[in-house]
Amino acid sequence: MAQNIIIVGGVALGSKAACRFKRLEPKSHVTIIDQDRYISYGGCGIPFYVSGDVSDVNDLRKTSFHMVRDEAFFHNCKDIDVLTQTRVEKIDRENKTVQIRRMDGSTDTLAYDQLVLGTGSRPRRLPIPGIDLPMVYTAANLNDAQAIKEVVTKGQVERAVIIGGGFIGLEMAEALADMWEVETTVVEYCDQIMPGFVSSMFARMAQQQMEQHGVHFYISEEVKAIEGTDTVEAVVTNKRRIEADLVIMSVGAIPNVDLARDAGLQIGKTGAIVVDEYLRTTDPVIYAGGDCAEIRNLVSGQPAYFPLGSMANRQGRVIGTNLAGGKAVFKGAVGSFVVKTFEAALAGAGLSLSSALKAGFDAVSVQVAQLDRAHFYPGKAMMHLELVVEKETRRVLGIQGFGDQGDAVVGRIDTVAAILEDRPTIDRISNMEVAYSPPFSSAMDILNALGNTAENMLDGRYRPINAEEFAEKWSCNGDGDECLILDCRARQDGEAFAQKYPDRWINIPQDELRQRVGEIPPGKKLILLCNTGVRSYEAQLNLKEMGRDDPLSVQGGIVTLNKCGLDL
Ligand SMILES: Cc1cc2nc3c(=O)[nH]c(=O)nc-3n(C[C@H](O)[C@H](O)[C@H](O)COP(=O)(O)OP(=O)(O)OC[C@H]3O[C@@H](n4cnc5c(N)ncnc54)[C@H](O)[C@@H]3O)c2cc1C
C-alpha cells in the first residue's frame, strides 16, 4: 500500500533517505520539509567554496551530471515534494501529524504514515559579549558560506580570527590564509588543536605545517569577548587582544533535538536522539539519522556522536530502505576523519590515545615515520602513523596519520578503519596485505612497520620515547636529570650535533657501535636517536646484547622531532 512519508530536514540525511525510498516505493508520496532555502548540498565543500577552489556556490548543490538539486529537481526527477523555508514546529505522535509554519506565518497540519528526522545540528555559539556583532559567522551552512565569501572577495577582510581548532576551524583558516592572504589566527581553548582526535604530537605537526603557511595559533587560550561597535574590531582572550575584521566561530555542533524531545522521543547521553540499529527512534514509525542522532562507537561500544557527512549519507540510505519495509542495519561507526592542512593531511579512525584512556582502556600508542612509497622511487614523502593498542589483549583501538601526500595517508587510515570493528590485534596490522608497486607503496609497507613496531614494544624489545617526552628530557638536561644523546646516524649527519652539544651528544654510527661501545661515557641515561628510528632501534638491540638495556630510542627519529617543531 502506498505510504505518506514526511522527512524533516533535507540536506544530507533527509534527501538521501527520500531518494532511496522513492526508488523502492515509487507509488508512495514523500515530502521533504526544510526551514532553509537550500537543500541537498555538500556542506563539507563550504571551506573550499570560501577558498575559491570551488568557484560557484551552485557547484555544491549540483549532481555529478550538473543539475542543481532544488525543489524543481526533486519534483521533476524524483517525484518528491519539497517545502523549503518551512519549519516543522510540532510532532503529534498520537494522530501521526506534524504542524508546519511557512515564512509568511501561515500554518498547516500534515499527516504521515512514517516520519524521518534529519534535523541535523547547529553550531555552538559561545555565550560571550559581542557574539551578535556583524562579521561574526559560524560557517555552518550555505548562507554563511556566501556571506563570508562576499566580504572576503570585496576586500573587507584583512585579519580573521577563527575560534576553535577543530577540523572545520582548520579548514576555514586554510581557506582564508591560502587563497585570500588574509592574516589568519586560530584560537584554541584546549592544549592542542584537534583535541581528542589526535595525539599532541600529531597536532603539533599539523599546526607547524599551517604556521609555515602563515596561520597564527594561540593554544590554551580562552576567548572572553568579541569587541567592536558597528562591526568586529577584535577578539579578546584571557591572554591578549587580537585585532580582527572577521570572526568565524567553530566550537562544535549541537544536535537539533527539540522536535524529538518535545514529542517524547528518547534523547541519549550525548544529547542526540537515541536510535536502534535500524535507525528507528523510540517510536517505531519515526526514524532519525545524521547529525541529530546518536550512534554506537564500534571500538568503545559506547554511545557516540559523529556529526559527519559520511555518516549522514550512509544512514540516509539505510532509513530509505527501512521505510520501504527493509531490514537494513547501521551498526555504528569508528569515526574516520581527514582534514587537509595545505598540502598535508591529518587523518584518523577509532580512538586516539587520550580518548582510549578516557573510555577506560589500558592503552598505549606507538609511532613510526617512514616513506609513503619505495625509498628509491621519485616523489616519495615522509608519513607519520600512530597506532593505539590495548596493552593486555594487543587489540588495535585506533590509528592516526599525518603526511605530505594526503591520498597516501588516507589510504592507510581507511585500510585499518575497515577492520577496526572486527577487534583486530596488532599481528593483523603486521601482516596486512597492501597492494605493492614502488610508485605507490613499499614492499614492507609503513602499516606493516607500524604493526611490527607495536609488537616489538609490547614484547619489551623496543623501548621508545616519543617526541614530547624527548623534548621534556632535552629541556631539563642539566637540572640533575642528565641524559646523553647517542646519535646513531652516519658521521656526515651526526658529527655537527656532537660538536654543537659536546656534553650532551655523541655520534657513533650504528654500524660502528660494536667496536666503539667503550667510547660511551658511563653514568648517564642514554637516548638513542637516528633519522626515522630504525637505526636507533637496531642500536638498542646491539647495546642490550652488550649488557645495556636501559637506553631509550626516539620513535620516528629526528624527522619526527623536526616535524613537531623541535629545533635542535
Ligand atoms: C564547514 C563544514 C565542513 C564540513 N566538512 C565535513 C567533511 O569534510 N567531512 C564530513 O564527513 N563532514 C563534514 N561536515 C559535516 C557535514 O556537513 C554534516 O555532518 C552533514 O551536513 C549532516 O547532514 P544532516 O542532513 O544530518 O544535517 P544538516 O546538514 O545539519 O541538515 C539539517 C537540515 O534540517 C533543517 N531543520 C532542522 N530543524 C528543522 C525543523 N524543525 N523544520 C525544518 N527544517 C529543519 C536545518 O535547517 C538543515 O537545513 C562539515 C560541516 C561543515 C559545516
Short mmCIF file of N, CA and C in Angstrom, two decimals, residues 1 12 16 58 67 87 89 163 188 199 202 221 232 283 293 300 305 329 332 384 399 402 421 426 438 453 457 465 469:
data_model
loop_
_atom_site.label_atom_id
_atom_site.label_comp_id
_atom_site.label_asym_id
_atom_site.label_seq_id
_atom_site.Cartn_x
_atom_site.Cartn_y
_atom_site.Cartn_z
N MET A 1 0.83 -1.21 0.00
CA MET A 1 0.00 0.00 0.00
C MET A 1 0.87 1.26 0.00
N ALA A 12 21.70 16.31 3.94
CA ALA A 12 22.36 15.05 3.56
C ALA A 12 21.46 13.85 3.88
N LYS A 16 18.86 11.96 1.03
CA LYS A 16 19.29 10.59 0.69
C LYS A 16 18.20 9.57 1.04
N ASN A 58 26.72 27.09 -6.49
CA ASN A 58 25.79 26.08 -7.00
C ASN A 58 26.47 24.75 -7.30
N MET A 67 23.07 18.95 -12.54
CA MET A 67 21.74 19.52 -12.29
C MET A 67 21.69 20.04 -10.86
N ARG A 87 9.04 25.51 8.49
CA ARG A 87 9.55 24.91 9.71
C ARG A 87 8.55 23.92 10.28
N GLU A 89 7.06 22.52 13.45
CA GLU A 89 7.06 23.05 14.83
C GLU A 89 6.67 22.01 15.87
N ILE A 163 37.75 30.96 15.93
CA ILE A 163 37.68 30.47 17.31
C ILE A 163 37.40 28.97 17.23
N GLU A 188 42.58 28.38 20.22
CA GLU A 188 42.07 27.08 20.70
C GLU A 188 42.11 27.05 22.22
N SER A 199 47.01 12.72 18.90
CA SER A 199 47.93 13.00 20.00
C SER A 199 48.46 14.42 19.85
N PHE A 202 50.91 14.79 16.90
CA PHE A 202 50.34 14.94 15.55
C PHE A 202 49.68 16.31 15.41
N GLU A 221 44.09 29.09 25.13
CA GLU A 221 43.58 30.45 25.42
C GLU A 221 42.07 30.45 25.33
N VAL A 232 32.94 44.00 13.93
CA VAL A 232 34.00 43.38 14.74
C VAL A 232 35.29 44.19 14.67
N ASP A 283 9.96 5.64 18.89
CA ASP A 283 8.66 5.44 18.23
C ASP A 283 8.96 4.69 16.93
N ALA A 293 21.35 12.38 15.38
CA ALA A 293 21.18 11.06 16.01
C ALA A 293 22.45 10.58 16.70
N SER A 300 34.68 1.46 21.09
CA SER A 300 34.48 1.51 22.55
C SER A 300 33.17 0.82 22.95
N TYR A 305 28.67 10.43 19.24
CA TYR A 305 28.08 11.46 18.39
C TYR A 305 29.11 11.83 17.33
N VAL A 329 20.67 -2.39 8.27
CA VAL A 329 21.22 -2.15 9.60
C VAL A 329 22.36 -1.14 9.52
N GLY A 332 26.95 1.19 13.55
CA GLY A 332 27.69 2.24 14.26
C GLY A 332 28.86 2.65 13.41
N HIS A 384 53.77 9.86 8.85
CA HIS A 384 53.82 9.53 10.28
C HIS A 384 52.52 8.82 10.64
N ILE A 399 43.95 4.45 14.89
CA ILE A 399 45.13 4.83 14.12
C ILE A 399 44.98 6.29 13.71
N PHE A 402 49.66 11.49 9.68
CA PHE A 402 49.93 12.82 9.14
C PHE A 402 50.98 12.67 8.06
N GLU A 421 36.21 -2.64 13.47
CA GLU A 421 35.06 -3.21 14.19
C GLU A 421 35.22 -4.71 14.43
N ILE A 426 47.41 -6.60 16.88
CA ILE A 426 48.48 -5.96 16.11
C ILE A 426 49.06 -6.86 15.02
N PRO A 438 56.50 0.06 -6.43
CA PRO A 438 57.30 1.18 -5.90
C PRO A 438 56.67 2.57 -6.02
N THR A 453 56.36 -2.61 14.93
CA THR A 453 56.91 -1.76 15.99
C THR A 453 56.08 -1.92 17.26
N MET A 457 57.44 -3.31 20.81
CA MET A 457 57.30 -2.53 22.04
C MET A 457 56.60 -3.36 23.13
N ILE A 465 60.79 6.36 23.24
CA ILE A 465 60.47 7.62 23.90
C ILE A 465 59.90 8.49 22.78
N GLU A 469 58.17 13.47 25.09
CA GLU A 469 59.00 13.05 26.23
C GLU A 469 60.46 13.45 26.00
#
